[in-house]
PDB file of C-alpha atoms and ligand atoms in Angstrom:
ATOM      1  CA  MET J  27      -0.535   0.211   0.186  1.00 58.00           C
ATOM      2  CA  ALA J  28       1.202   3.857  -0.736  1.00 63.00           C
ATOM      3  CA  GLU J  29       2.641   5.553   2.411  1.00 67.00           C
ATOM      4  CA  THR J  30      -0.208   7.139   4.240  1.00 73.00           C
ATOM      5  CA  THR J  31      -0.464  10.858   6.522  1.00 77.00           C
ATOM      6  CA  TRP J  32       0.573   8.133   9.500  1.00 79.00           C
ATOM      7  CA  ASP J  33       3.251   6.069   8.668  1.00 79.00           C
ATOM      8  CA  LYS J  34       4.433  10.172   9.155  1.00 76.00           C
ATOM      9  CA  LEU J  35       3.288  10.392  12.663  1.00 78.00           C
ATOM     10  CA  THR J  36       4.551   7.275  14.439  1.00 79.00           C
ATOM     11  CA  ASN J  37       7.395   8.542  16.937  1.00 74.00           C
ATOM     12  CA  ASP J  38       5.028  11.473  18.217  1.00 74.00           C
ATOM     13  CA  PHE J  39       2.076   8.960  18.118  1.00 77.00           C
ATOM     14  CA  ASN J  40       3.929   7.167  20.205  1.00 69.00           C
ATOM     15  CA  THR J  41       3.369   9.447  23.403  1.00 74.00           C
ATOM     16  CA  GLY J  42       0.117  10.255  23.620  1.00 76.00           C
ATOM     17  CA  THR J  43      -1.618  13.433  24.375  1.00 78.00           C
ATOM     18  CA  TRP J  44      -3.132  14.332  27.302  1.00 73.00           C
ATOM     19  CA  GLY J  45      -7.133  14.013  26.808  1.00 75.00           C
ATOM     20  CA  HIS J  46      -6.764  10.689  26.091  1.00 79.00           C
ATOM     21  CA  THR J  47      -4.193  10.471  28.682  1.00 80.00           C
ATOM     22  CA  PHE J  48      -6.761  11.492  31.272  1.00 79.00           C
ATOM     23  CA  CYS J  49     -10.275  10.520  29.413  1.00 85.00           C
ATOM     24  CA  GLN J  50      -9.950   7.874  26.673  1.00 89.00           C
ATOM     25  CA  ILE J  51      -7.799   5.212  28.147  1.00 92.00           C
ATOM     26  CA  PRO J  52      -9.598   5.165  31.314  1.00 92.00           C
ATOM     27  CA  LEU J  53     -12.839   4.956  30.045  1.00 95.00           C
ATOM     28  CA  MET J  54     -11.380   2.114  27.218  1.00 96.00           C
ATOM     29  CA  GLU J  55      -9.385   0.441  29.522  1.00 97.00           C
ATOM     30  CA  ALA J  56     -12.657  -0.151  32.287  1.00 97.00           C
ATOM     31  CA  LYS J  57     -14.790  -1.172  29.028  1.00 98.00           C
ATOM     32  CA  PHE J  58     -12.166  -4.493  28.380  1.00 98.00           C
ATOM     33  CA  LYS J  59     -11.908  -5.548  32.239  1.00 98.00           C
ATOM     34  CA  LYS J  60     -16.030  -5.309  31.595  1.00 98.00           C
ATOM     35  CA  PHE J  61     -15.579  -7.370  28.690  1.00 98.00           C
ATOM     36  CA  ALA J  62     -13.176  -9.397  30.248  1.00 97.00           C
ATOM     37  CA  GLU J  63     -15.178 -10.073  33.612  1.00 97.00           C
ATOM     38  CA  GLU J  64     -18.372 -11.107  31.445  1.00 96.00           C
ATOM     39  CA  ARG J  65     -16.608 -13.806  29.678  1.00 95.00           C
ATOM     40  CA  GLY J  66     -15.521 -15.652  32.450  1.00 95.00           C
ATOM     41  CA  ASP J  67     -12.631 -18.173  32.061  1.00 91.00           C
ATOM     42  CA  ALA J  68     -13.671 -18.210  28.123  1.00 95.00           C
ATOM     43  CA  PRO J  69     -11.051 -17.136  25.495  1.00 96.00           C
ATOM     44  CA  TRP J  70     -11.549 -14.480  24.036  1.00 97.00           C
ATOM     45  CA  LYS J  71     -10.669 -13.423  20.399  1.00 98.00           C
ATOM     46  CA  VAL J  72      -9.983  -9.395  19.828  1.00 98.00           C
ATOM     47  CA  LEU J  73     -10.245  -7.669  16.161  1.00 98.00           C
ATOM     48  CA  ASP J  74      -8.081  -4.329  16.351  1.00 98.00           C
ATOM     49  CA  VAL J  75      -9.194  -2.021  13.827  1.00 98.00           C
ATOM     50  CA  GLY J  76      -6.709   0.922  12.725  1.00 98.00           C
ATOM     51  CA  CYS J  77      -4.894  -0.650  15.585  1.00 97.00           C
ATOM     52  CA  GLY J  78      -2.191   2.848  15.128  1.00 95.00           C
ATOM     53  CA  MET J  79       1.074   2.512  17.321  1.00 94.00           C
ATOM     54  CA  GLY J  80      -1.104  -0.645  19.523  1.00 95.00           C
ATOM     55  CA  LYS J  81      -2.375   1.130  22.295  1.00 93.00           C
ATOM     56  CA  HIS J  82      -5.057  -0.100  22.997  1.00 96.00           C
ATOM     57  CA  THR J  83      -3.988  -3.845  21.343  1.00 97.00           C
ATOM     58  CA  LEU J  84      -1.604  -4.045  24.523  1.00 95.00           C
ATOM     59  CA  ARG J  85      -4.690  -2.829  26.787  1.00 95.00           C
ATOM     60  CA  VAL J  86      -7.168  -6.051  25.694  1.00 97.00           C
ATOM     61  CA  LEU J  87      -3.971  -8.589  25.891  1.00 96.00           C
ATOM     62  CA  LYS J  88      -3.456  -7.139  29.355  1.00 94.00           C
ATOM     63  CA  ALA J  89      -6.956  -7.419  30.138  1.00 95.00           C
ATOM     64  CA  GLY J  90      -6.759 -11.242  29.378  1.00 94.00           C
ATOM     65  CA  ALA J  91      -7.247 -11.852  25.473  1.00 96.00           C
ATOM     66  CA  ASP J  92      -6.207 -14.642  24.004  1.00 96.00           C
ATOM     67  CA  TYR J  93      -5.616 -14.047  20.662  1.00 97.00           C
ATOM     68  CA  VAL J  94      -5.921 -10.148  18.385  1.00 98.00           C
ATOM     69  CA  LEU J  95      -5.398  -9.534  14.783  1.00 98.00           C
ATOM     70  CA  ALA J  96      -4.656  -6.168  14.493  1.00 98.00           C
ATOM     71  CA  PHE J  97      -4.466  -4.394  11.225  1.00 98.00           C
ATOM     72  CA  ASP J  98      -3.911  -0.136   9.866  1.00 97.00           C
ATOM     73  CA  VAL J  99      -3.822   0.413   6.513  1.00 96.00           C
ATOM     74  CA  SER J 100      -0.477   1.775   7.398  1.00 94.00           C
ATOM     75  CA  LYS J 101       2.804  -0.417   7.496  1.00 95.00           C
ATOM     76  CA  SER J 102       4.834   2.103  10.289  1.00 94.00           C
ATOM     77  CA  MET J 103       2.016   2.370  12.446  1.00 95.00           C
ATOM     78  CA  VAL J 104       1.524  -1.935  12.421  1.00 97.00           C
ATOM     79  CA  ASP J 105       5.188  -1.865  12.208  1.00 96.00           C
ATOM     80  CA  GLY J 106       5.013   0.035  15.780  1.00 95.00           C
ATOM     81  CA  THR J 107       2.142  -2.150  17.015  1.00 96.00           C
ATOM     82  CA  LYS J 108       4.094  -5.561  16.042  1.00 97.00           C
ATOM     83  CA  MET J 109       7.337  -4.401  17.902  1.00 95.00           C
ATOM     84  CA  ALA J 110       4.806  -3.721  20.980  1.00 94.00           C
ATOM     85  CA  VAL J 111       3.668  -6.775  21.237  1.00 95.00           C
ATOM     86  CA  ASP J 112       6.762  -8.333  20.622  1.00 93.00           C
ATOM     87  CA  GLU J 113       8.254  -7.158  23.646  1.00 91.00           C
ATOM     88  CA  PHE J 114       5.137  -7.119  25.982  1.00 91.00           C
ATOM     89  CA  LEU J 115       4.324 -11.337  24.619  1.00 90.00           C
ATOM     90  CA  HIS J 116       7.712 -11.564  25.417  1.00 87.00           C
ATOM     91  CA  SER J 117       7.729 -10.238  29.193  1.00 82.00           C
ATOM     92  CA  GLU J 118       7.553 -13.051  31.523  1.00 65.00           C
ATOM     93  CA  ALA J 119       4.146 -12.665  32.587  1.00 67.00           C
ATOM     94  CA  ARG J 120       2.079 -13.678  29.478  1.00 67.00           C
ATOM     95  CA  GLN J 121       5.111 -15.679  27.751  1.00 63.00           C
ATOM     96  CA  GLY J 122       2.873 -17.698  24.983  1.00 66.00           C
ATOM     97  CA  SER J 123      -0.072 -17.320  26.937  1.00 81.00           C
ATOM     98  CA  ALA J 124      -0.945 -15.255  24.154  1.00 93.00           C
ATOM     99  CA  LYS J 125      -1.079 -15.102  20.325  1.00 94.00           C
ATOM    100  CA  VAL J 126      -1.131 -11.697  18.369  1.00 97.00           C
ATOM    101  CA  ASP J 127      -0.902 -10.825  14.234  1.00 97.00           C
ATOM    102  CA  CYS J 128      -0.636  -7.738  12.748  1.00 98.00           C
ATOM    103  CA  VAL J 129      -1.203  -7.043   9.488  1.00 98.00           C
ATOM    104  CA  VAL J 130      -1.194  -4.396   6.734  1.00 97.00           C
ATOM    105  CA  ALA J 131      -5.100  -4.110   5.617  1.00 98.00           C
ATOM    106  CA  SER J 132      -7.918  -1.322   5.086  1.00 98.00           C
ATOM    107  CA  ALA J 133     -11.244  -1.540   7.655  1.00 98.00           C
ATOM    108  CA  THR J 134     -13.449  -1.076   4.334  1.00 98.00           C
ATOM    109  CA  ASN J 135     -12.663  -4.609   3.431  1.00 96.00           C
ATOM    110  CA  CYS J 136     -11.089  -6.634   6.038  1.00 96.00           C
ATOM    111  CA  SER J 137     -13.371  -9.526   6.016  1.00 95.00           C
ATOM    112  CA  SER J 138     -10.712 -10.145   3.328  1.00 95.00           C
ATOM    113  CA  ILE J 139      -7.497 -10.013   5.580  1.00 96.00           C
ATOM    114  CA  PRO J 140      -5.934 -13.629   4.475  1.00 94.00           C
ATOM    115  CA  GLY J 141      -6.915 -16.171   7.346  1.00 91.00           C
ATOM    116  CA  ALA J 142      -9.402 -14.384   9.278  1.00 95.00           C
ATOM    117  CA  GLN J 143     -12.256 -15.600   9.724  1.00 95.00           C
ATOM    118  CA  GLU J 144     -16.050 -14.248   9.396  1.00 97.00           C
ATOM    119  CA  GLY J 145     -18.229 -14.701  12.419  1.00 98.00           C
ATOM    120  CA  THR J 146     -15.555 -15.568  14.933  1.00 98.00           C
ATOM    121  CA  PHE J 147     -14.567 -12.443  16.859  1.00 98.00           C
ATOM    122  CA  ASP J 148     -16.070 -12.214  20.455  1.00 98.00           C
ATOM    123  CA  LEU J 149     -14.788  -7.736  20.309  1.00 98.00           C
ATOM    124  CA  ALA J 150     -13.853  -5.756  18.066  1.00 98.00           C
ATOM    125  CA  LEU J 151     -12.394  -2.304  18.389  1.00 98.00           C
ATOM    126  CA  CYS J 152     -12.602   0.604  16.474  1.00 98.00           C
ATOM    127  CA  VAL J 153     -11.187   4.287  17.902  1.00 96.00           C
ATOM    128  CA  TYR J 154     -10.824   7.247  16.545  1.00 93.00           C
ATOM    129  CA  VAL J 155     -10.456   5.413  13.184  1.00 96.00           C
ATOM    130  CA  MET J 156     -13.775   6.040  11.466  1.00 96.00           C
ATOM    131  CA  CYS J 157     -12.960   9.640  11.279  1.00 93.00           C
ATOM    132  CA  ASN J 158     -10.067   8.965   9.281  1.00 93.00           C
ATOM    133  CA  LEU J 159     -11.627   7.032   6.347  1.00 96.00           C
ATOM    134  CA  GLN J 160     -11.993   9.240   3.125  1.00 94.00           C
ATOM    135  CA  SER J 161     -15.670   8.958   3.376  1.00 95.00           C
ATOM    136  CA  LYS J 162     -19.373   8.304   4.521  1.00 95.00           C
ATOM    137  CA  GLU J 163     -19.604   5.098   2.396  1.00 97.00           C
ATOM    138  CA  GLU J 164     -16.248   3.788   3.889  1.00 98.00           C
ATOM    139  CA  VAL J 165     -17.534   3.702   6.955  1.00 98.00           C
ATOM    140  CA  LYS J 166     -20.695   2.588   6.480  1.00 98.00           C
ATOM    141  CA  GLN J 167     -19.022   0.266   4.557  1.00 98.00           C
ATOM    142  CA  THR J 168     -16.140  -0.275   7.635  1.00 98.00           C
ATOM    143  CA  PHE J 169     -19.363  -0.955   9.821  1.00 98.00           C
ATOM    144  CA  VAL J 170     -21.082  -3.770   7.837  1.00 98.00           C
ATOM    145  CA  GLU J 171     -17.402  -5.731   7.865  1.00 98.00           C
ATOM    146  CA  VAL J 172     -16.499  -5.774  11.196  1.00 98.00           C
ATOM    147  CA  PHE J 173     -20.751  -7.070  11.936  1.00 98.00           C
ATOM    148  CA  LYS J 174     -19.134  -9.581   9.709  1.00 98.00           C
ATOM    149  CA  MET J 175     -16.358 -10.842  11.743  1.00 98.00           C
ATOM    150  CA  LEU J 176     -18.112 -10.642  15.123  1.00 98.00           C
ATOM    151  CA  LYS J 177     -19.785 -14.042  16.468  1.00 98.00           C
ATOM    152  CA  PRO J 178     -23.233 -13.597  17.453  1.00 98.00           C
ATOM    153  CA  GLY J 179     -23.840 -11.796  20.146  1.00 98.00           C
ATOM    154  CA  GLY J 180     -20.033 -10.144  19.385  1.00 98.00           C
ATOM    155  CA  LYS J 181     -19.215  -6.596  20.463  1.00 98.00           C
ATOM    156  CA  LEU J 182     -17.617  -3.299  18.290  1.00 98.00           C
ATOM    157  CA  PHE J 183     -16.512  -0.779  20.600  1.00 98.00           C
ATOM    158  CA  VAL J 184     -16.265   2.999  18.693  1.00 98.00           C
ATOM    159  CA  TYR J 185     -15.057   5.645  20.301  1.00 96.00           C
ATOM    160  CA  GLU J 186     -15.054   8.494  17.691  1.00 93.00           C
ATOM    161  CA  THR J 187     -14.949  12.316  17.510  1.00 84.00           C
ATOM    162  CA  HIS J 188     -18.275  14.105  19.336  1.00 85.00           C
ATOM    163  CA  PRO J 189     -20.535  15.013  16.707  1.00 84.00           C
ATOM    164  CA  ILE J 190     -20.413  18.902  18.559  1.00 77.00           C
ATOM    165  CA  LYS J 191     -17.538  19.403  18.059  1.00 69.00           C
ATOM    166  CA  TYR J 192     -18.020  19.961  14.420  1.00 62.00           C
ATOM    167  CA  MET J 193     -18.972  24.082  16.163  1.00 61.00           C
ATOM    168  CA  SER J 194     -16.679  26.655  18.103  1.00 54.00           C
ATOM    169  CA  TRP J 195     -17.615  26.434  21.948  1.00 53.00           C
ATOM    170  CA  ASP J 196     -19.471  29.501  22.674  1.00 54.00           C
ATOM    171  CA  ASP J 197     -18.231  30.895  25.194  1.00 57.00           C
ATOM    172  CA  LYS J 198     -14.518  30.959  23.186  1.00 59.00           C
ATOM    173  CA  PRO J 199     -15.395  32.237  19.726  1.00 57.00           C
ATOM    174  CA  ASP J 200     -11.955  33.429  19.026  1.00 60.00           C
ATOM    175  CA  ILE J 201     -10.681  29.887  19.342  1.00 57.00           C
ATOM    176  CA  PRO J 202     -11.456  27.693  16.582  1.00 54.00           C
ATOM    177  CA  LEU J 203     -13.110  24.059  17.268  1.00 60.00           C
ATOM    178  CA  LEU J 204     -11.242  23.910  20.353  1.00 60.00           C
ATOM    179  CA  THR J 205     -11.489  19.935  22.530  1.00 65.00           C
ATOM    180  CA  SER J 206      -9.394  18.600  25.456  1.00 65.00           C
ATOM    181  CA  ILE J 207      -6.726  16.988  22.244  1.00 72.00           C
ATOM    182  CA  GLY J 208      -6.669  19.852  19.386  1.00 74.00           C
ATOM    183  CA  TRP J 209      -8.411  21.305  17.242  1.00 75.00           C
ATOM    184  CA  ALA J 210      -9.261  22.207  13.568  1.00 75.00           C
ATOM    185  CA  ASP J 211      -9.645  25.010  11.983  1.00 74.00           C
ATOM    186  CA  PRO J 212     -12.211  27.644  11.175  1.00 74.00           C
ATOM    187  CA  LYS J 213     -13.966  28.044   7.678  1.00 77.00           C
ATOM    188  CA  GLU J 214     -11.157  30.188   5.390  1.00 80.00           C
ATOM    189  CA  ASP J 215     -13.252  33.640   6.776  1.00 80.00           C
ATOM    190  CA  GLY J 216     -12.353  32.972  10.497  1.00 73.00           C
ATOM    191  CA  THR J 217     -16.712  32.073  10.795  1.00 73.00           C
ATOM    192  CA  ARG J 218     -17.586  28.805  12.950  1.00 72.00           C
ATOM    193  CA  TRP J 219     -18.693  25.548  11.541  1.00 75.00           C
ATOM    194  CA  GLY J 220     -22.636  25.038  11.907  1.00 77.00           C
ATOM    195  CA  TYR J 221     -23.711  21.299  12.754  1.00 79.00           C
ATOM    196  CA  PHE J 222     -24.449  19.952   9.315  1.00 82.00           C
ATOM    197  CA  GLU J 223     -22.873  22.483   7.927  1.00 82.00           C
ATOM    198  CA  ASP J 224     -19.398  20.231   6.456  1.00 81.00           C
ATOM    199  CA  GLU J 225     -20.321  17.215   7.738  1.00 89.00           C
ATOM    200  CA  GLY J 226     -17.483  13.755   5.550  1.00 90.00           C
ATOM    201  CA  LYS J 227     -15.548  17.101   4.634  1.00 88.00           C
ATOM    202  CA  PRO J 228     -11.696  16.598   5.345  1.00 88.00           C
ATOM    203  CA  ARG J 229     -11.154  19.500   8.289  1.00 83.00           C
ATOM    204  CA  GLU J 230      -7.364  19.778   8.959  1.00 83.00           C
ATOM    205  CA  PHE J 231      -6.993  18.539  12.832  1.00 84.00           C
ATOM    206  CA  THR J 232      -4.066  19.705  15.028  1.00 84.00           C
ATOM    207  CA  MET J 233      -3.239  17.347  17.683  1.00 83.00           C
ATOM    208  CA  MET J 234      -0.701  18.270  21.167  1.00 80.00           C
ATOM    209  CA  MET J 235       1.301  14.918  21.925  1.00 82.00           C
ATOM    210  CA  ASN J 236       2.365  14.958  25.178  1.00 79.00           C
ATOM    211  CA  SER J 237       5.766  15.302  23.751  1.00 80.00           C
ATOM    212  CA  GLY J 238       5.260  18.792  23.047  1.00 79.00           C
ATOM    213  CA  ARG J 239       4.752  18.997  19.166  1.00 82.00           C
ATOM    214  CA  GLU J 240       2.094  19.107  17.113  1.00 84.00           C
ATOM    215  CA  ILE J 241       0.846  16.667  14.526  1.00 85.00           C
ATOM    216  CA  LYS J 242      -2.087  17.207  11.622  1.00 88.00           C
ATOM    217  CA  PHE J 243      -3.772  15.347   9.245  1.00 87.00           C
ATOM    218  CA  PRO J 244      -7.158  15.497   8.032  1.00 87.00           C
ATOM    219  CA  THR J 245     -10.377  14.199   9.816  1.00 87.00           C
ATOM    220  CA  ARG J 246     -14.052  14.227   8.666  1.00 90.00           C
ATOM    221  CA  ASN J 247     -16.848  14.692  11.442  1.00 87.00           C
ATOM    222  CA  TYR J 248     -20.096  13.428  11.411  1.00 92.00           C
ATOM    223  CA  SER J 249     -24.030  13.782  12.458  1.00 91.00           C
ATOM    224  CA  LEU J 250     -25.508  11.996  15.346  1.00 93.00           C
ATOM    225  CA  SER J 251     -27.816  11.019  12.529  1.00 94.00           C
ATOM    226  CA  SER J 252     -25.658   9.453  10.129  1.00 96.00           C
ATOM    227  CA  TRP J 253     -23.689   7.338  12.872  1.00 97.00           C
ATOM    228  CA  VAL J 254     -26.895   5.728  13.960  1.00 97.00           C
ATOM    229  CA  SER J 255     -27.807   5.423  11.023  1.00 98.00           C
ATOM    230  CA  TRP J 256     -25.005   3.043  10.021  1.00 98.00           C
ATOM    231  CA  ILE J 257     -24.327   1.696  12.435  1.00 98.00           C
ATOM    232  CA  VAL J 258     -28.138   0.310  12.921  1.00 98.00           C
ATOM    233  CA  GLY J 259     -28.147  -0.286   9.193  1.00 98.00           C
ATOM    234  CA  ALA J 260     -24.756  -2.581   9.982  1.00 98.00           C
ATOM    235  CA  GLY J 261     -27.290  -4.645  12.028  1.00 98.00           C
ATOM    236  CA  PHE J 262     -26.383  -4.103  15.394  1.00 98.00           C
ATOM    237  CA  HIS J 263     -27.877  -3.126  18.499  1.00 98.00           C
ATOM    238  CA  ILE J 264     -26.579  -0.087  20.157  1.00 98.00           C
ATOM    239  CA  THR J 265     -25.663  -1.200  23.961  1.00 98.00           C
ATOM    240  CA  GLU J 266     -24.174   1.600  25.108  1.00 98.00           C
ATOM    241  CA  LEU J 267     -23.243   5.280  24.719  1.00 97.00           C
ATOM    242  CA  LYS J 268     -20.756   7.149  26.785  1.00 96.00           C
ATOM    243  CA  GLU J 269     -19.685  10.746  25.806  1.00 92.00           C
ATOM    244  CA  PRO J 270     -16.756  10.831  28.290  1.00 90.00           C
ATOM    245  CA  TYR J 271     -15.589  14.288  29.092  1.00 85.00           C
ATOM    246  CA  VAL J 272     -12.258  15.623  31.513  1.00 81.00           C
ATOM    247  CA  ASN J 273     -14.000  17.211  34.338  1.00 83.00           C
ATOM    248  CA  PRO J 274     -12.365  20.185  34.997  1.00 83.00           C
ATOM    249  CA  LYS J 275     -11.456  19.388  38.512  1.00 86.00           C
ATOM    250  CA  ASP J 276      -9.110  17.015  37.292  1.00 81.00           C
ATOM    251  CA  VAL J 277      -7.519  19.459  34.867  1.00 80.00           C
ATOM    252  CA  PRO J 278      -3.520  18.987  36.622  1.00 78.00           C
ATOM    253  CA  ALA J 279      -2.177  22.666  37.731  1.00 82.00           C
ATOM    254  CA  ASP J 280       1.061  21.851  34.896  1.00 79.00           C
ATOM    255  CA  ALA J 281      -1.673  21.146  32.356  1.00 76.00           C
ATOM    256  CA  PRO J 282      -1.344  22.922  28.597  1.00 73.00           C
ATOM    257  CA  GLU J 283      -3.706  26.412  29.185  1.00 70.00           C
ATOM    258  CA  TRP J 284      -5.786  25.521  26.230  1.00 67.00           C
ATOM    259  CA  THR J 285      -6.559  21.877  27.160  1.00 72.00           C
ATOM    260  CA  LYS J 286      -8.756  24.029  30.430  1.00 72.00           C
ATOM    261  CA  TYR J 287     -10.835  25.410  28.069  1.00 71.00           C
ATOM    262  CA  GLY J 288     -11.720  21.932  26.506  1.00 73.00           C
ATOM    263  CA  ALA J 289     -12.482  20.534  29.520  1.00 79.00           C
ATOM    264  CA  GLY J 290     -16.291  20.336  30.248  1.00 79.00           C
ATOM    265  CA  LYS J 291     -17.153  19.267  27.155  1.00 79.00           C
ATOM    266  CA  PRO J 292     -17.313  16.527  25.960  1.00 82.00           C
ATOM    267  CA  MET J 293     -14.042  14.967  24.374  1.00 81.00           C
ATOM    268  CA  GLY J 294     -15.627  12.324  22.707  1.00 87.00           C
ATOM    269  CA  ILE J 295     -18.617  10.074  21.846  1.00 93.00           C
ATOM    270  CA  CYS J 296     -17.677   5.592  22.452  1.00 96.00           C
ATOM    271  CA  TRP J 297     -20.358   3.286  21.053  1.00 98.00           C
ATOM    272  CA  GLU J 298     -20.808   0.092  22.316  1.00 98.00           C
ATOM    273  CA  CYS J 299     -22.581  -2.134  19.258  1.00 98.00           C
ATOM    274  CA  THR J 300     -24.081  -5.967  19.946  1.00 98.00           C
ATOM    275  CA  LYS J 301     -24.248  -8.530  16.684  1.00 98.00           C
ATOM    276  CA  PRO J 302     -27.207  -9.663  18.060  1.00 98.00           C
ATOM    277  CA  LEU J 303     -27.354 -13.186  18.914  1.00 96.00           C
ATOM    278  CA  SER J 304     -30.097 -14.092  16.207  1.00 85.00           C
ATOM    279  CA  HIS J 305     -28.435 -12.908  13.597  1.00 68.00           C
TER     280      HIS J 305
HETATM  281  C1  SAM N   4      -6.226   8.364  15.092  1.00 85.46           C
HETATM  282  S1  SAM N   4      -5.036   7.187  14.777  1.00 85.46           S
HETATM  283  C2  SAM N   4      -5.802   5.903  16.075  1.00 85.46           C
HETATM  284  C3  SAM N   4      -4.838   4.813  16.239  1.00 85.46           C
HETATM  285  C4  SAM N   4      -4.946   3.328  16.892  1.00 85.46           C
HETATM  286  N1  SAM N   4      -7.096   3.047  16.976  1.00 85.46           N
HETATM  287  C5  SAM N   4      -5.688   4.351  18.561  1.00 85.46           C
HETATM  288  O1  SAM N   4      -6.690   4.817  19.092  1.00 85.46           O
HETATM  289  O2  SAM N   4      -4.098   4.767  19.192  1.00 85.46           O
HETATM  290  C6  SAM N   4      -5.808   6.388  12.914  1.00 85.46           C
HETATM  291  C7  SAM N   4      -5.443   5.131  12.608  1.00 85.46           C
HETATM  292  O3  SAM N   4      -6.683   5.015  11.556  1.00 85.46           O
HETATM  293  C8  SAM N   4      -4.705   4.440  10.429  1.00 85.46           C
HETATM  294  N2  SAM N   4      -6.454   4.336   9.335  1.00 85.46           N
HETATM  295  C9  SAM N   4      -6.966   4.992   8.811  1.00 85.46           C
HETATM  296  N3  SAM N   4      -7.270   5.068   7.439  1.00 85.46           N
HETATM  297  C10 SAM N   4      -7.272   3.794   7.324  1.00 85.46           C
HETATM  298  C11 SAM N   4      -8.730   2.744   6.680  1.00 85.46           C
HETATM  299  N4  SAM N   4      -8.534   2.033   5.838  1.00 85.46           N
HETATM  300  N5  SAM N   4      -8.193   1.134   7.466  1.00 85.46           N
HETATM  301  C12 SAM N   4      -7.718   1.077   8.555  1.00 85.46           C
HETATM  302  N6  SAM N   4      -6.765   2.022   9.580  1.00 85.46           N
HETATM  303  C13 SAM N   4      -6.995   3.162   9.158  1.00 85.46           C
HETATM  304  C14 SAM N   4      -4.503   5.326  10.564  1.00 85.46           C
HETATM  305  O4  SAM N   4      -3.066   4.693  10.348  1.00 85.46           O
HETATM  306  C15 SAM N   4      -4.438   5.400  11.849  1.00 85.46           C
HETATM  307  O5  SAM N   4      -3.158   4.721  12.769  1.00 85.46           O
END
């Protein structure tokens, strides 16, 4: 596959972002723990869609997953995941107890990954990947593909940009579309975007990494109605919806000043989607 924007962002990506550290990671870890508890002693298989540098691959392994198929369209990201996983699996604690395959593949046709069998995964993860796909059609297709890969009763956790991040915050009109991980550019004339106004169109997003460096990439926003239509249209039931946010009281004194504006507003939206048993 051709080099992607993400191939150039791997070093910075490993450092994480302030908002992820305080908001996304605790939520996802709690969901993985609950999922593992519900499984009891039964083995479980995970599909990590758009795994990046393996942030969540490692966390499901720590939670007790027996097998993970981690894939991403960026070869550099897949290599990063593979290195992290090899190190983890060779640590004394997990030697020989879990298996991970790391492959270069696209979310839009993951059911074609050689060796990956449809209807065999207990859990699929898709964290900040849908907003990086190239079109609405690709997002819709990804839900359909992931649905095929899950067992009946299997779950998909999707973590995405919150739809209200379409707009700037009313109390900070001078700051364009600020979140607790970064910001997106305003319209060319400097005014704010309205809800629905640029749905699905690429917009440059600047993300501030904990390393202090800014990384830039195009991202797309979708309305709540689009998300629900795609999820339900693929056949899923929505079994939980969370709007994680950073409580302003929890903002560390040494956090960058701009992150304080994003605190107290939803940072993301996390859908738990279940493939019905009767499917
Ligand atoms: C913001 S990163 C998130 C990575 C990881 N899920 C995490 O939470 O750390 C987005 C990832 O989506 C990947 N990506 C973009 N388009 C993709 C596609 N069509 N199929 C699979 N991965 C894709 C990028 O290469 C990048 O690694």
